[in-house]
GROMACS .gro file of C-alpha atoms in nm:
model
  255
    1MET     CA    1  10.492 -14.033 -14.877
    2LEU     CA    2  10.142 -14.097 -14.993
    3ILE     CA    3   9.870 -13.859 -14.877
    4PRO     CA    4   9.498 -13.934 -14.965
    5VAL     CA    5   9.343 -13.631 -15.121
    6PHE     CA    6   8.983 -13.545 -15.228
    7THR     CA    7   8.845 -13.254 -15.423
    8VAL     CA    8   8.504 -13.168 -15.283
    9ASP     CA    9   8.247 -12.918 -15.414
   10ALA     CA   10   8.067 -12.784 -15.112
   11PHE     CA   11   7.718 -12.627 -15.092
   12THR     CA   12   7.597 -12.842 -15.372
   13ASN     CA   13   7.524 -13.202 -15.469
   14ARG     CA   14   7.627 -13.153 -15.833
   15PRO     CA   15   7.985 -13.188 -15.953
   16PHE     CA   16   8.149 -12.873 -16.086
   17PHE     CA   17   7.911 -12.648 -15.893
   18GLY     CA   18   7.936 -12.488 -15.537
   19ASN     CA   19   8.274 -12.415 -15.379
   20PRO     CA   20   8.565 -12.636 -15.468
   21ALA     CA   21   8.804 -12.737 -15.192
   22ALA     CA   22   9.082 -12.991 -15.148
   23VAL     CA   23   9.095 -13.213 -14.841
   24CYS     CA   24   9.403 -13.406 -14.739
   25LEU     CA   25   9.402 -13.684 -14.486
   26LEU     CA   26   9.734 -13.694 -14.276
   27GLU     CA   27   9.867 -13.993 -14.084
   28ASN     CA   28  10.151 -13.782 -13.948
   29ASP     CA   29  10.225 -13.420 -13.904
   30LEU     CA   30  10.365 -13.202 -14.179
   31ASP     CA   31  10.579 -12.895 -14.161
   32GLU     CA   32  10.428 -12.556 -14.260
   33ASP     CA   33  10.637 -12.532 -14.575
   34SER     CA   34  10.476 -12.876 -14.690
   35HIS     CA   35  10.127 -12.743 -14.609
   36GLN     CA   36  10.188 -12.438 -14.825
   37LYS     CA   37  10.333 -12.638 -15.115
   38ILE     CA   38  10.044 -12.880 -15.129
   39ALA     CA   39   9.795 -12.581 -15.114
   40MET     CA   40   9.970 -12.419 -15.395
   41GLU     CA   41   9.978 -12.750 -15.598
   42MET     CA   42   9.600 -12.796 -15.554
   43ASN     CA   43   9.544 -12.423 -15.664
   44LEU     CA   44   9.205 -12.396 -15.505
   45SER     CA   45   9.083 -12.119 -15.261
   46GLU     CA   46   9.074 -12.373 -14.968
   47THR     CA   47   9.291 -12.670 -14.891
   48ALA     CA   48   9.194 -12.852 -14.563
   49PHE     CA   49   9.438 -13.088 -14.382
   50ILE     CA   50   9.270 -13.344 -14.148
   51ARG     CA   51   9.501 -13.514 -13.891
   52LYS     CA   52   9.437 -13.796 -13.652
   53LEU     CA   53   9.448 -13.679 -13.301
   54HIS     CA   54   9.512 -14.045 -13.180
   55PRO     CA   55   9.697 -14.326 -13.369
   56GLY     CA   56   9.397 -14.550 -13.337
   57ASP     CA   57   9.155 -14.302 -13.498
   58ASP     CA   58   8.990 -14.435 -13.816
   59PHE     CA   59   8.918 -14.185 -14.103
   60THR     CA   60   8.664 -14.421 -14.247
   61LYS     CA   61   8.458 -14.462 -13.937
   62LYS     CA   62   8.139 -14.261 -13.935
   63ASN     CA   63   8.021 -14.108 -13.610
   64LYS     CA   64   7.717 -13.883 -13.618
   65ASN     CA   65   7.840 -13.705 -13.310
   66SER     CA   66   8.200 -13.632 -13.426
   67VAL     CA   67   8.298 -13.267 -13.494
   68LEU     CA   68   8.604 -13.169 -13.700
   69THR     CA   69   8.781 -12.857 -13.577
   70PHE     CA   70   8.985 -12.659 -13.836
   71VAL     CA   71   9.254 -12.405 -13.745
   72THR     CA   72   9.216 -12.103 -14.003
   73LEU     CA   73   9.360 -11.765 -14.024
   74SER     CA   74   9.011 -11.641 -13.902
   75GLY     CA   75   9.019 -11.875 -13.609
   76GLU     CA   76   8.879 -12.207 -13.537
   77LEU     CA   77   8.609 -12.366 -13.762
   78ARG     CA   78   8.392 -12.654 -13.656
   79ALA     CA   79   8.217 -12.881 -13.888
   80ARG     CA   80   7.997 -13.183 -13.842
   81GLN     CA   81   7.779 -13.404 -14.062
   82VAL     CA   82   7.400 -13.409 -14.027
   83GLU     CA   83   7.249 -13.652 -14.272
   84ASP     CA   84   7.361 -13.556 -14.621
   85HIS     CA   85   7.472 -13.203 -14.514
   86ILE     CA   86   7.794 -13.073 -14.366
   87VAL     CA   87   7.715 -12.809 -14.110
   88LEU     CA   88   7.961 -12.522 -14.037
   89ASP     CA   89   7.958 -12.365 -13.679
   90LEU     CA   90   8.017 -11.998 -13.722
   91PRO     CA   91   8.005 -11.683 -13.517
   92LEU     CA   92   7.720 -11.444 -13.613
   93TYR     CA   93   7.843 -11.096 -13.710
   94LEU     CA   94   7.629 -10.789 -13.669
   95THR     CA   95   7.603 -10.510 -13.934
   96TYR     CA   96   7.561 -10.150 -13.884
   97PRO     CA   97   7.430  -9.865 -14.102
   98GLN     CA   98   7.707  -9.738 -14.346
   99GLU     CA   99   7.716  -9.367 -14.477
  100LEU     CA  100   7.686  -9.376 -14.852
  101GLN     CA  101   7.928  -9.092 -14.898
  102GLU     CA  102   8.236  -9.289 -14.745
  103VAL     CA  103   8.192  -9.570 -15.000
  104GLU     CA  104   8.006  -9.413 -15.292
  105GLU     CA  105   8.289  -9.466 -15.543
  106LEU     CA  106   8.313  -9.836 -15.447
  107ILE     CA  107   7.931  -9.881 -15.476
  108LYS     CA  108   7.946  -9.713 -15.824
  109ALA     CA  109   8.227  -9.945 -15.930
  110ALA     CA  110   8.022 -10.246 -15.812
  111VAL     CA  111   7.662 -10.178 -15.927
  112GLY     CA  112   7.671  -9.856 -16.141
  113ASP     CA  113   7.344  -9.682 -16.135
  114MET     CA  114   7.142  -9.967 -15.980
  115ILE     CA  115   6.909  -9.884 -15.690
  116VAL     CA  116   7.067  -9.959 -15.351
  117GLN     CA  117   6.794 -10.016 -15.093
  118ASP     CA  118   7.028 -10.058 -14.784
  119LEU     CA  119   7.387 -10.029 -14.689
  120ARG     CA  120   7.554 -10.186 -14.391
  121TYR     CA  121   7.913 -10.255 -14.260
  122SER     CA  122   8.039 -10.541 -14.045
  123PRO     CA  123   8.334 -10.401 -13.840
  124ASP     CA  124   8.430 -10.753 -13.712
  125THR     CA  125   8.480 -10.895 -14.068
  126LYS     CA  126   8.546 -10.572 -14.263
  127LYS     CA  127   8.271 -10.661 -14.505
  128LEU     CA  128   8.046 -10.411 -14.677
  129LEU     CA  129   7.690 -10.529 -14.736
  130VAL     CA  130   7.504 -10.374 -15.037
  131ARG     CA  131   7.136 -10.466 -15.058
  132LEU     CA  132   6.983 -10.397 -15.397
  133SER     CA  133   6.630 -10.275 -15.448
  134ASP     CA  134   6.361 -10.550 -15.391
  135ALA     CA  135   6.230 -10.455 -15.738
  136TYR     CA  136   6.514 -10.644 -15.901
  137GLU     CA  137   6.490 -11.016 -15.989
  138ARG     CA  138   6.757 -11.273 -15.906
  139SER     CA  139   6.854 -11.276 -16.274
  140VAL     CA  140   6.975 -10.914 -16.250
  141LEU     CA  141   7.219 -11.003 -15.972
  142GLU     CA  142   7.340 -11.319 -16.164
  143GLU     CA  143   7.391 -11.113 -16.488
  144LEU     CA  144   7.561 -10.817 -16.316
  145GLN     CA  145   7.898 -10.766 -16.486
  146VAL     CA  146   8.157 -10.679 -16.210
  147SER     CA  147   8.527 -10.583 -16.253
  148ALA     CA  148   8.634 -10.655 -15.900
  149GLN     CA  149   8.983 -10.528 -15.979
  150HIS     CA  150   8.841 -10.171 -16.005
  151PHE     CA  151   8.726 -10.222 -15.632
  152LEU     CA  152   9.099 -10.180 -15.524
  153SER     CA  153   9.128  -9.821 -15.641
  154ALA     CA  154   8.770  -9.725 -15.570
  155GLU     CA  155   8.784  -9.817 -15.207
  156LYS     CA  156   8.955  -9.515 -15.046
  157THR     CA  157   8.868  -9.574 -14.673
  158GLY     CA  158   9.085  -9.863 -14.612
  159LYS     CA  159   8.826 -10.042 -14.398
  160VAL     CA  160   8.650 -10.261 -14.656
  161LYS     CA  161   8.801 -10.600 -14.729
  162GLY     CA  162   8.501 -10.781 -14.867
  163LEU     CA  163   8.191 -10.665 -15.070
  164ILE     CA  164   7.866 -10.851 -15.045
  165LEU     CA  165   7.592 -10.780 -15.288
  166THR     CA  166   7.263 -10.905 -15.179
  167LEU     CA  167   6.891 -10.931 -15.280
  168LYS     CA  168   6.581 -11.032 -15.109
  169GLY     CA  169   6.434 -11.361 -15.242
  170ASN     CA  170   6.110 -11.407 -15.436
  171SER     CA  171   5.804 -11.565 -15.297
  172SER     CA  172   5.696 -11.680 -15.647
  173GLY     CA  173   5.838 -11.763 -15.981
  174LYS     CA  174   6.114 -12.013 -16.088
  175HIS     CA  175   6.338 -11.955 -15.799
  176LYS     CA  176   6.091 -11.939 -15.520
  177GLY     CA  177   6.187 -12.077 -15.189
  178HIS     CA  178   6.508 -11.891 -15.124
  179ASP     CA  179   6.498 -11.619 -14.864
  180PHE     CA  180   6.783 -11.408 -15.015
  181TYR     CA  181   7.056 -11.420 -15.275
  182SER     CA  182   7.409 -11.289 -15.281
  183ARG     CA  183   7.750 -11.255 -15.453
  184TYR     CA  184   8.078 -11.199 -15.282
  185PHE     CA  185   8.398 -11.021 -15.387
  186ALA     CA  186   8.729 -10.993 -15.200
  187PRO     CA  187   8.997 -10.870 -15.437
  188TRP     CA  188   9.183 -10.714 -15.142
  189TYR     CA  189   9.261 -11.085 -15.055
  190GLY     CA  190   9.316 -11.195 -15.405
  191ILE     CA  191   8.968 -11.338 -15.467
  192LEU     CA  192   8.790 -11.156 -15.741
  193GLU     CA  193   8.475 -11.348 -15.673
  194ASP     CA  194   8.421 -11.641 -15.434
  195PRO     CA  195   8.188 -11.926 -15.561
  196VAL     CA  196   8.013 -11.978 -15.227
  197THR     CA  197   8.117 -11.814 -14.906
  198GLY     CA  198   8.045 -11.946 -14.563
  199SER     CA  199   8.201 -11.644 -14.379
  200ALA     CA  200   8.000 -11.393 -14.583
  201HIS     CA  201   7.676 -11.566 -14.474
  202ALA     CA  202   7.774 -11.524 -14.106
  203VAL     CA  203   7.716 -11.158 -14.189
  204LEU     CA  204   7.418 -11.210 -14.429
  205SER     CA  205   7.245 -11.439 -14.167
  206SER     CA  206   7.241 -11.159 -13.905
  207TYR     CA  207   7.115 -10.900 -14.148
  208TRP     CA  208   6.835 -11.101 -14.314
  209SER     CA  209   6.717 -11.262 -13.994
  210GLU     CA  210   6.659 -10.906 -13.869
  211GLN     CA  211   6.495 -10.800 -14.190
  212LEU     CA  212   6.277 -11.109 -14.239
  213GLY     CA  213   6.212 -11.192 -13.876
  214LYS     CA  214   6.333 -11.548 -13.938
  215LYS     CA  215   6.592 -11.770 -13.773
  216GLU     CA  216   6.569 -12.049 -14.030
  217MET     CA  217   6.655 -11.944 -14.386
  218LEU     CA  218   6.755 -12.092 -14.725
  219ALA     CA  219   7.003 -11.885 -14.924
  220PHE     CA  220   7.158 -11.898 -15.273
  221GLN     CA  221   7.488 -11.745 -15.373
  222CYS     CA  222   7.462 -11.643 -15.741
  223SER     CA  223   7.820 -11.694 -15.871
  224ARG     CA  224   7.884 -11.867 -16.190
  225ARG     CA  225   7.905 -12.194 -16.012
  226GLY     CA  226   7.635 -12.127 -15.758
  227GLY     CA  227   7.548 -12.274 -15.418
  228GLU     CA  228   7.270 -12.326 -15.177
  229LEU     CA  229   7.306 -12.277 -14.798
  230LYS     CA  230   7.070 -12.375 -14.521
  231ILE     CA  231   7.092 -12.123 -14.233
  232SER     CA  232   6.993 -12.165 -13.860
  233LEU     CA  233   7.049 -11.894 -13.621
  234ARG     CA  234   7.130 -12.022 -13.259
  235ASN     CA  235   7.063 -11.871 -12.916
  236ASP     CA  236   7.430 -11.856 -12.831
  237GLY     CA  237   7.534 -11.587 -13.084
  238ARG     CA  238   7.634 -11.837 -13.337
  239VAL     CA  239   7.496 -11.964 -13.669
  240ASP     CA  240   7.494 -12.314 -13.830
  241ILE     CA  241   7.536 -12.296 -14.211
  242ALA     CA  242   7.474 -12.618 -14.385
  243GLY     CA  243   7.526 -12.738 -14.738
  244ARG     CA  244   7.551 -13.074 -14.938
  245VAL     CA  245   7.866 -13.184 -15.089
  246ALA     CA  246   7.977 -13.362 -15.409
  247ILE     CA  247   8.312 -13.550 -15.412
  248VAL     CA  248   8.465 -13.508 -15.763
  249LEU     CA  249   8.815 -13.645 -15.729
  250LYS     CA  250   8.983 -13.912 -15.518
  251GLY     CA  251   9.350 -13.986 -15.529
  252ASN     CA  252   9.701 -13.966 -15.357
  253LEU     CA  253   9.958 -13.709 -15.337
  254THR     CA  254  10.306 -13.842 -15.383
  255PHE     CA  255  10.613 -13.655 -15.262
   0.00000   0.00000   0.00000
């Protein structure tokens, strides 16, 4: 069996940046065991399988109104193409104030003695949002040395499954134009640091929209690979998160 496969770097237009994912085009159904084996072989954080709903469907045909629906462990994920961006349609998750005492050891493991300006929790996603002081520059977040493995022993509440570090953007300087920056860690799911995270921005979008009074924002995730996300809050309680893509590999899986 030959299965066309692509490696795509998302939220960037530069190869070897952004979030790498594998995309497989299926002519026929595969069993769950084959899906898992292919994903393990690709060895990336995400492997997407796109299947034709009808025999006459054409993978190569472009339709600006077409929407792809992915079934994930977190529910359905819809994606569509708008010009040179892929737009993800995600739910918008609210955050609520979090008492420092409950997660103080985790915060210490993450940022040491750095000043924390705000602390929020998203019960729907079990993500803890830590906003660093506005006095810090983007470079401070980028250069922060984090041992995410230590988070596992430092988190004693059992309710945190993802840690977001975030910082307000600068209106001047080399990196002006971004409304906010972030990094994301989820060692509870085996991800020490995710390069660029759409689901984390479903939380960040809600928080920073409230803080900045904006529904349209530009964000940058400051991982080693880095990635840029265009955010648009909708009136139906959802958020569109868009990014460019770079295809870095094309080939066929044979088995």
